[in-house]
mmCIF file of C-alpha atoms and ligand atoms in Angstrom:
data_model
loop_
_atom_site.group_PDB
_atom_site.id
_atom_site.type_symbol
_atom_site.label_atom_id
_atom_site.label_comp_id
_atom_site.label_asym_id
_atom_site.label_seq_id
_atom_site.Cartn_x
_atom_site.Cartn_y
_atom_site.Cartn_z
ATOM 1 C CA UNK A 1439 73.434 -15.070 46.308
ATOM 2 C CA UNK A 1440 74.978 -17.983 48.274
ATOM 3 C CA UNK A 1441 76.385 -20.782 46.115
ATOM 4 C CA UNK A 1442 74.875 -24.252 45.906
ATOM 5 C CA UNK A 1443 77.392 -25.246 43.221
ATOM 6 C CA UNK A 1444 77.604 -28.972 42.617
ATOM 7 C CA UNK A 1445 74.762 -29.858 44.996
ATOM 8 C CA UNK A 1446 71.756 -31.930 43.953
ATOM 9 C CA UNK A 1447 68.332 -30.689 45.034
ATOM 10 C CA UNK A 1448 64.934 -32.357 44.736
ATOM 11 C CA UNK A 1449 61.903 -30.049 44.888
ATOM 12 C CA UNK A 1450 58.592 -31.865 45.233
ATOM 13 C CA UNK A 1451 55.576 -30.339 43.525
ATOM 14 C CA UNK A 1452 57.650 -27.969 41.433
ATOM 15 C CA UNK A 1453 55.678 -27.992 38.186
ATOM 16 C CA UNK A 1454 53.828 -24.865 39.379
ATOM 17 C CA UNK A 1455 53.556 -22.124 41.982
ATOM 18 C CA UNK A 1456 56.027 -21.795 44.841
ATOM 19 C CA UNK A 1457 57.770 -25.057 43.888
ATOM 20 C CA UNK A 1458 58.668 -23.740 40.436
ATOM 21 C CA UNK A 1459 60.230 -20.584 41.877
ATOM 22 C CA UNK A 1460 62.170 -22.636 44.432
ATOM 23 C CA UNK A 1461 63.462 -24.992 41.722
ATOM 24 C CA UNK A 1462 64.505 -22.038 39.549
ATOM 25 C CA UNK A 1463 66.182 -20.205 42.435
ATOM 26 C CA UNK A 1464 68.135 -23.276 43.564
ATOM 27 C CA UNK A 1465 69.228 -23.889 39.960
ATOM 28 C CA UNK A 1466 70.293 -20.247 39.593
ATOM 29 C CA UNK A 1467 72.444 -20.735 42.713
ATOM 30 C CA UNK A 1468 74.189 -23.658 40.994
ATOM 31 C CA UNK A 1469 72.254 -26.725 42.165
ATOM 32 C CA UNK A 1470 71.235 -29.579 39.873
ATOM 33 C CA UNK A 1471 67.478 -29.811 40.309
ATOM 34 C CA UNK A 1472 64.871 -32.566 40.209
ATOM 35 C CA UNK A 1473 61.488 -31.117 39.242
ATOM 36 C CA UNK A 1474 58.929 -33.455 40.782
ATOM 37 C CA UNK A 1475 55.323 -33.481 39.597
ATOM 38 C CA UNK A 1476 52.369 -35.737 40.172
ATOM 39 C CA UNK A 1477 50.181 -35.229 37.085
ATOM 40 C CA UNK A 1478 51.436 -32.123 35.240
ATOM 41 C CA UNK A 1479 54.147 -33.640 33.027
ATOM 42 C CA UNK A 1480 53.955 -30.865 30.423
ATOM 43 C CA UNK A 1481 54.284 -28.096 33.017
ATOM 44 C CA UNK A 1482 57.242 -29.873 34.643
ATOM 45 C CA UNK A 1483 58.975 -30.143 31.259
ATOM 46 C CA UNK A 1484 58.520 -26.386 30.760
ATOM 47 C CA UNK A 1485 60.193 -25.726 34.143
ATOM 48 C CA UNK A 1486 63.057 -28.063 33.188
ATOM 49 C CA UNK A 1487 63.439 -26.346 29.799
ATOM 50 C CA UNK A 1488 63.482 -22.890 31.446
ATOM 51 C CA UNK A 1489 66.180 -23.966 33.904
ATOM 52 C CA UNK A 1490 68.284 -25.452 31.086
ATOM 53 C CA UNK A 1491 67.806 -22.324 28.953
ATOM 54 C CA UNK A 1492 69.172 -20.282 31.863
ATOM 55 C CA UNK A 1493 72.285 -22.516 31.916
ATOM 56 C CA UNK A 1494 71.199 -24.829 34.737
ATOM 57 C CA UNK A 1495 70.773 -28.579 35.056
ATOM 58 C CA UNK A 1496 67.370 -30.181 35.689
ATOM 59 C CA UNK A 1497 65.278 -33.294 35.143
ATOM 60 C CA UNK A 1498 61.554 -33.943 35.634
ATOM 61 C CA UNK A 1499 60.496 -36.865 37.841
ATOM 62 C CA UNK A 1500 56.942 -38.122 38.340
ATOM 63 C CA UNK A 1501 55.706 -39.276 41.747
ATOM 64 C CA UNK A 1502 52.675 -38.812 43.955
ATOM 65 C CA UNK A 1503 54.456 -38.066 47.238
ATOM 66 C CA UNK A 1504 51.699 -39.678 49.302
ATOM 67 C CA UNK A 1505 52.554 -43.098 47.807
ATOM 68 C CA UNK A 1506 55.499 -44.939 49.374
ATOM 69 C CA UNK A 1507 56.455 -46.953 46.271
ATOM 70 C CA UNK A 1508 56.362 -43.878 44.029
ATOM 71 C CA UNK A 1509 58.513 -41.870 46.468
ATOM 72 C CA UNK A 1510 61.091 -44.670 46.596
ATOM 73 C CA UNK A 1511 61.144 -44.883 42.805
ATOM 74 C CA UNK A 1512 61.570 -41.087 42.569
ATOM 75 C CA UNK A 1513 64.616 -41.147 44.876
ATOM 76 C CA UNK A 1514 66.182 -44.039 42.877
ATOM 77 C CA UNK A 1515 65.691 -42.102 39.634
ATOM 78 C CA UNK A 1516 67.030 -38.892 41.187
ATOM 79 C CA UNK A 1517 70.169 -40.538 42.619
ATOM 80 C CA UNK A 1518 70.753 -42.437 39.372
ATOM 81 C CA UNK A 1519 70.723 -39.126 37.471
ATOM 82 C CA UNK A 1520 72.705 -36.957 39.922
ATOM 83 C CA UNK A 1521 74.651 -39.514 42.003
ATOM 84 C CA UNK A 1522 73.195 -38.476 45.366
ATOM 85 C CA UNK A 1523 70.977 -35.871 47.033
ATOM 86 C CA UNK A 1524 72.163 -32.864 49.081
ATOM 87 C CA UNK A 1525 68.943 -30.838 49.427
ATOM 88 C CA UNK A 1526 65.300 -31.889 49.680
ATOM 89 C CA UNK A 1527 62.558 -29.275 49.483
ATOM 90 C CA UNK A 1528 59.349 -30.894 50.730
ATOM 91 C CA UNK A 1529 57.081 -28.558 48.843
ATOM 92 C CA UNK A 1530 54.223 -30.614 47.333
ATOM 93 C CA UNK A 1531 50.921 -29.594 48.846
ATOM 94 C CA UNK A 1532 47.279 -29.012 48.021
ATOM 95 C CA UNK A 1533 44.009 -27.683 49.414
ATOM 96 C CA UNK A 1534 40.523 -29.235 49.398
ATOM 97 C CA UNK A 1535 38.446 -26.658 51.257
ATOM 98 C CA UNK A 1536 35.131 -27.497 52.959
ATOM 99 C CA UNK A 1537 33.327 -26.622 56.138
ATOM 100 C CA UNK A 1538 33.793 -29.357 58.692
ATOM 101 C CA UNK A 1539 30.367 -30.935 58.296
ATOM 102 C CA UNK A 1540 30.748 -31.094 54.508
ATOM 103 C CA UNK A 1541 34.276 -32.510 54.519
ATOM 104 C CA UNK A 1542 34.475 -36.106 53.342
ATOM 105 C CA UNK A 1543 37.012 -38.533 54.753
ATOM 106 C CA UNK A 1544 38.499 -38.686 51.240
ATOM 107 C CA UNK A 1545 39.113 -34.887 51.279
ATOM 108 C CA UNK A 1546 40.691 -35.170 54.734
ATOM 109 C CA UNK A 1547 42.885 -38.121 53.755
ATOM 110 C CA UNK A 1548 43.994 -36.575 50.449
ATOM 111 C CA UNK A 1549 45.253 -33.386 52.119
ATOM 112 C CA UNK A 1550 46.914 -35.145 55.048
ATOM 113 C CA UNK A 1551 48.365 -37.739 52.650
ATOM 114 C CA UNK A 1552 50.079 -35.254 50.325
ATOM 115 C CA UNK A 1553 50.881 -32.399 52.730
ATOM 116 C CA UNK A 1554 52.008 -34.383 55.797
ATOM 117 C CA UNK A 1555 52.586 -38.077 54.996
ATOM 118 C CA UNK A 1556 54.306 -37.003 51.765
ATOM 119 C CA UNK A 1557 56.788 -34.900 53.750
ATOM 120 C CA UNK A 1558 57.519 -37.877 56.042
ATOM 121 C CA UNK A 1559 58.021 -40.303 53.133
ATOM 122 C CA UNK A 1560 60.342 -37.963 51.207
ATOM 123 C CA UNK A 1561 62.326 -36.923 54.308
ATOM 124 C CA UNK A 1562 62.869 -40.579 55.218
ATOM 125 C CA UNK A 1563 64.324 -41.433 51.802
ATOM 126 C CA UNK A 1564 66.494 -38.298 51.732
ATOM 127 C CA UNK A 1565 67.897 -38.969 55.211
ATOM 128 C CA UNK A 1566 68.746 -42.583 54.283
ATOM 129 C CA UNK A 1567 70.821 -41.290 51.360
ATOM 130 C CA UNK A 1568 72.436 -38.470 53.416
ATOM 131 C CA UNK A 1569 73.577 -41.029 56.030
ATOM 132 C CA UNK A 1570 74.774 -43.548 53.410
ATOM 133 C CA UNK A 1571 76.887 -40.902 51.658
ATOM 134 C CA UNK A 1572 78.120 -38.867 54.614
ATOM 135 C CA UNK A 1573 79.776 -35.476 54.652
ATOM 136 C CA UNK A 1574 81.294 -34.009 51.486
ATOM 137 C CA UNK A 1575 83.042 -30.930 52.930
ATOM 138 C CA UNK A 1576 83.818 -29.347 49.569
ATOM 139 C CA UNK A 1577 80.056 -29.149 48.825
ATOM 140 C CA UNK A 1578 78.550 -28.226 52.218
ATOM 141 C CA UNK A 1579 79.343 -28.277 55.926
ATOM 142 C CA UNK A 1580 76.108 -30.205 56.544
ATOM 143 C CA UNK A 1581 75.557 -33.838 55.580
ATOM 144 C CA UNK A 1582 72.212 -32.836 54.069
ATOM 145 C CA UNK A 1583 69.509 -30.212 54.221
ATOM 146 C CA UNK A 1584 65.720 -30.531 54.239
ATOM 147 C CA UNK A 1585 63.338 -27.595 53.855
ATOM 148 C CA UNK A 1586 59.713 -28.301 54.694
ATOM 149 C CA UNK A 1587 57.192 -26.018 53.011
ATOM 150 C CA UNK A 1588 54.757 -25.143 55.744
ATOM 151 C CA UNK A 1589 52.347 -22.192 55.897
ATOM 152 C CA UNK A 1590 51.267 -19.383 58.176
ATOM 153 C CA UNK A 1591 48.481 -21.880 58.926
ATOM 154 C CA UNK A 1592 50.889 -23.940 61.008
ATOM 155 C CA UNK A 1593 49.979 -21.321 63.668
ATOM 156 C CA UNK A 1594 46.910 -19.455 62.328
ATOM 157 C CA UNK A 1595 43.697 -21.496 62.650
ATOM 158 C CA UNK A 1596 41.701 -21.490 59.403
ATOM 159 C CA UNK A 1597 37.932 -22.006 59.401
ATOM 160 C CA UNK A 1598 36.776 -23.947 56.364
ATOM 161 C CA UNK A 1599 40.219 -25.464 55.888
ATOM 162 C CA UNK A 1600 40.735 -27.744 58.886
ATOM 163 C CA UNK A 1601 42.342 -30.539 56.858
ATOM 164 C CA UNK A 1602 44.909 -28.069 55.468
ATOM 165 C CA UNK A 1603 45.601 -26.323 58.794
ATOM 166 C CA UNK A 1604 45.950 -29.712 60.539
ATOM 167 C CA UNK A 1605 48.428 -30.849 57.883
ATOM 168 C CA UNK A 1606 50.580 -27.734 58.357
ATOM 169 C CA UNK A 1607 50.363 -27.914 62.154
ATOM 170 C CA UNK A 1608 51.609 -31.464 61.734
ATOM 171 C CA UNK A 1609 54.466 -30.316 59.490
ATOM 172 C CA UNK A 1610 55.604 -27.970 62.275
ATOM 173 C CA UNK A 1611 56.264 -30.724 64.806
ATOM 174 C CA UNK A 1612 57.316 -33.283 62.192
ATOM 175 C CA UNK A 1613 60.012 -30.819 61.126
ATOM 176 C CA UNK A 1614 61.115 -29.957 64.675
ATOM 177 C CA UNK A 1615 61.187 -33.601 65.799
ATOM 178 C CA UNK A 1616 63.223 -34.655 62.764
ATOM 179 C CA UNK A 1617 65.544 -31.676 63.311
ATOM 180 C CA UNK A 1618 66.136 -32.656 66.939
ATOM 181 C CA UNK A 1619 66.715 -36.316 66.011
ATOM 182 C CA UNK A 1620 69.081 -35.698 63.106
ATOM 183 C CA UNK A 1621 71.081 -32.649 64.241
ATOM 184 C CA UNK A 1622 73.835 -34.864 65.736
ATOM 185 C CA UNK A 1623 74.278 -36.396 62.260
ATOM 186 C CA UNK A 1624 74.743 -32.869 60.847
ATOM 187 C CA UNK A 1625 71.491 -32.963 58.904
ATOM 188 C CA UNK A 1626 69.792 -29.566 58.917
ATOM 189 C CA UNK A 1627 66.007 -29.451 58.796
ATOM 190 C CA UNK A 1628 63.940 -26.238 58.775
ATOM 191 C CA UNK A 1629 60.641 -24.931 57.433
ATOM 192 C CA UNK A 1630 59.507 -21.963 55.414
ATOM 193 C CA UNK A 1631 56.012 -20.717 56.266
ATOM 194 C CA UNK A 1632 54.750 -18.622 53.361
ATOM 195 C CA UNK A 1633 51.854 -16.233 53.816
ATOM 196 C CA UNK A 1634 49.681 -15.262 50.868
ATOM 197 C CA UNK A 1635 51.815 -15.850 47.796
ATOM 198 C CA UNK A 1636 50.248 -15.180 44.400
ATOM 199 C CA UNK A 1637 49.869 -18.660 42.869
ATOM 200 C CA UNK A 1638 47.034 -20.773 41.443
ATOM 201 C CA UNK A 1639 46.293 -22.323 44.888
ATOM 202 C CA UNK A 1640 44.813 -19.055 46.227
ATOM 203 C CA UNK A 1641 43.536 -17.471 42.999
ATOM 204 C CA UNK A 1642 40.180 -16.629 44.651
ATOM 205 C CA UNK A 1643 42.014 -14.474 47.208
ATOM 206 C CA UNK A 1644 43.669 -12.120 44.656
ATOM 207 C CA UNK A 1645 41.855 -12.434 41.339
ATOM 208 C CA UNK A 1646 39.386 -9.543 41.765
ATOM 209 C CA UNK A 1647 40.181 -6.051 43.155
ATOM 210 C CA UNK A 1648 37.659 -6.657 45.997
ATOM 211 C CA UNK A 1649 39.295 -9.949 46.988
ATOM 212 C CA UNK A 1650 42.758 -8.395 46.870
ATOM 213 C CA UNK A 1651 41.636 -5.474 49.022
ATOM 214 C CA UNK A 1652 40.251 -7.860 51.645
ATOM 215 C CA UNK A 1653 43.456 -9.927 51.516
ATOM 216 C CA UNK A 1654 45.708 -6.887 51.995
ATOM 217 C CA UNK A 1655 43.898 -6.115 55.269
ATOM 218 C CA UNK A 1656 45.543 -9.308 56.571
ATOM 219 C CA UNK A 1657 49.046 -8.284 55.418
ATOM 220 C CA UNK A 1658 50.745 -5.427 57.364
ATOM 221 C CA UNK A 1659 53.365 -5.022 54.606
ATOM 222 C CA UNK A 1660 50.494 -4.344 52.141
ATOM 223 C CA UNK A 1661 51.590 -6.431 49.200
ATOM 224 C CA UNK A 1662 50.828 -9.973 48.153
ATOM 225 C CA UNK A 1663 53.890 -12.225 48.090
ATOM 226 C CA UNK A 1664 55.457 -13.511 44.891
ATOM 227 C CA UNK A 1665 56.934 -17.005 44.475
ATOM 228 C CA UNK A 1666 60.437 -15.500 44.182
ATOM 229 C CA UNK A 1667 60.139 -14.299 47.821
ATOM 230 C CA UNK A 1668 60.075 -17.961 48.795
ATOM 231 C CA UNK A 1669 62.741 -18.994 46.273
ATOM 232 C CA UNK A 1670 65.240 -16.577 47.835
ATOM 233 C CA UNK A 1671 64.476 -17.812 51.354
ATOM 234 C CA UNK A 1672 64.928 -21.417 50.186
ATOM 235 C CA UNK A 1673 68.375 -20.698 48.710
ATOM 236 C CA UNK A 1674 69.509 -19.188 52.024
ATOM 237 C CA UNK A 1675 68.095 -22.037 54.141
ATOM 238 C CA UNK A 1676 69.692 -24.630 51.833
ATOM 239 C CA UNK A 1677 73.090 -22.907 51.892
ATOM 240 C CA UNK A 1678 75.909 -22.899 54.427
ATOM 241 C CA UNK A 1679 75.048 -19.234 55.153
ATOM 242 C CA UNK A 1680 72.339 -20.624 57.459
ATOM 243 C CA UNK A 1681 74.544 -23.428 58.849
ATOM 244 C CA UNK A 1682 73.643 -22.700 62.499
ATOM 245 C CA UNK A 1683 69.885 -22.599 61.851
ATOM 246 C CA UNK A 1684 68.207 -25.835 62.920
ATOM 247 C CA UNK A 1685 64.560 -26.735 63.565
ATOM 248 C CA UNK A 1686 63.262 -23.241 62.792
ATOM 249 C CA UNK A 1687 60.276 -22.028 60.827
ATOM 250 C CA UNK A 1688 61.086 -18.959 58.749
ATOM 251 C CA UNK A 1689 57.858 -16.999 58.231
ATOM 252 C CA UNK A 1690 57.893 -15.208 54.865
ATOM 253 C CA UNK A 1691 54.495 -13.555 55.084
ATOM 254 C CA UNK A 1692 54.682 -9.728 54.993
ATOM 255 C CA UNK A 1693 53.698 -9.790 58.663
ATOM 256 C CA UNK A 1694 50.537 -11.889 58.307
ATOM 257 C CA UNK A 1695 51.345 -13.633 61.604
ATOM 258 C CA UNK A 1696 51.584 -10.294 63.476
ATOM 259 C CA UNK A 1697 47.850 -10.191 64.365
ATOM 260 C CA UNK A 1698 47.065 -7.285 61.967
ATOM 261 C CA UNK A 1699 43.594 -6.979 63.557
ATOM 262 C CA UNK A 1700 45.383 -5.307 66.486
ATOM 263 C CA UNK A 1701 46.854 -2.510 64.320
ATOM 264 C CA UNK A 1702 44.121 -0.276 65.662
ATOM 265 C CA UNK A 1703 42.281 -2.391 68.225
ATOM 266 C CA UNK A 1704 42.883 -4.101 71.518
HETATM 267 C C1 LIG B 3285 47.443 -21.161 51.514
HETATM 268 C C2 LIG B 3285 46.887 -20.019 50.687
HETATM 269 C C3 LIG B 3285 46.605 -18.817 51.568
HETATM 270 C C4 LIG B 3285 47.774 -18.483 52.490
HETATM 271 C C5 LIG B 3285 47.461 -17.384 53.477
HETATM 272 C C6 LIG B 3285 48.611 -20.660 52.310
HETATM 273 O O1 LIG B 3285 49.195 -21.702 53.033
HETATM 274 O O2 LIG B 3285 47.803 -22.242 50.661
HETATM 275 O O3 LIG B 3285 45.713 -20.433 50.020
HETATM 276 O O4 LIG B 3285 46.330 -17.685 50.762
HETATM 277 O O5 LIG B 3285 48.169 -19.633 53.190
HETATM 278 O O6 LIG B 3285 46.220 -17.566 54.116
#
């Protein structure tokens, strides 16, 4: 596993699901980790305790990433605890699924606010700190790294989820535009696009044998993903092993984006 020794990493929305696995994987690679949560303080404290029990360093920090003042307070607390930030994982995200005609403006705004605006607000604060601090060559050859948690739905349209798909489509070009703008400053920005990963967000898709069977028809590799699949990808993208990777989306989806409907058709 590549080393992130001595680096400080903030993982938004890491009190559950993919975020927890990313926080644990970064900590196992030697990073000091901020476990951000919005409402689940107890769950975040469990993640922190697990990381500490495994010999790592972690703190829990509350903030709703869609709120500018809370994001700024989170970065102050994080930098006070760890001195600076080297890695941001923009992971916090949620779903509020409705058909278009039943979707309220509040459901639209909530999803766009957390999944897209939240990534902008956190990236902006991280970049300010990267530029203030500058390069620390003994820690990393980049001035800072940002990983945006996207989804296969940054390219796959998703009926009944247009707020979510729009947010992830937005993350795709937010990430690429930031990557283009900040590459000259040696700030690396990339995305991970998970497919179906077994977490609470998609419980309905794997909970019963019938649901799982239907889901596996969409996955050429014929297994549902586990959060650790994403944790490992995050460690690589945050490390100098991927130093020449900039503005890319790494799909970690068992082939979900390979148009599995064409396995036997077309
Ligand atoms: C969604 C999951 C879904 C997966 C594949 C993810 O971005 O959050 O609910 O299972 O995409 O469709």
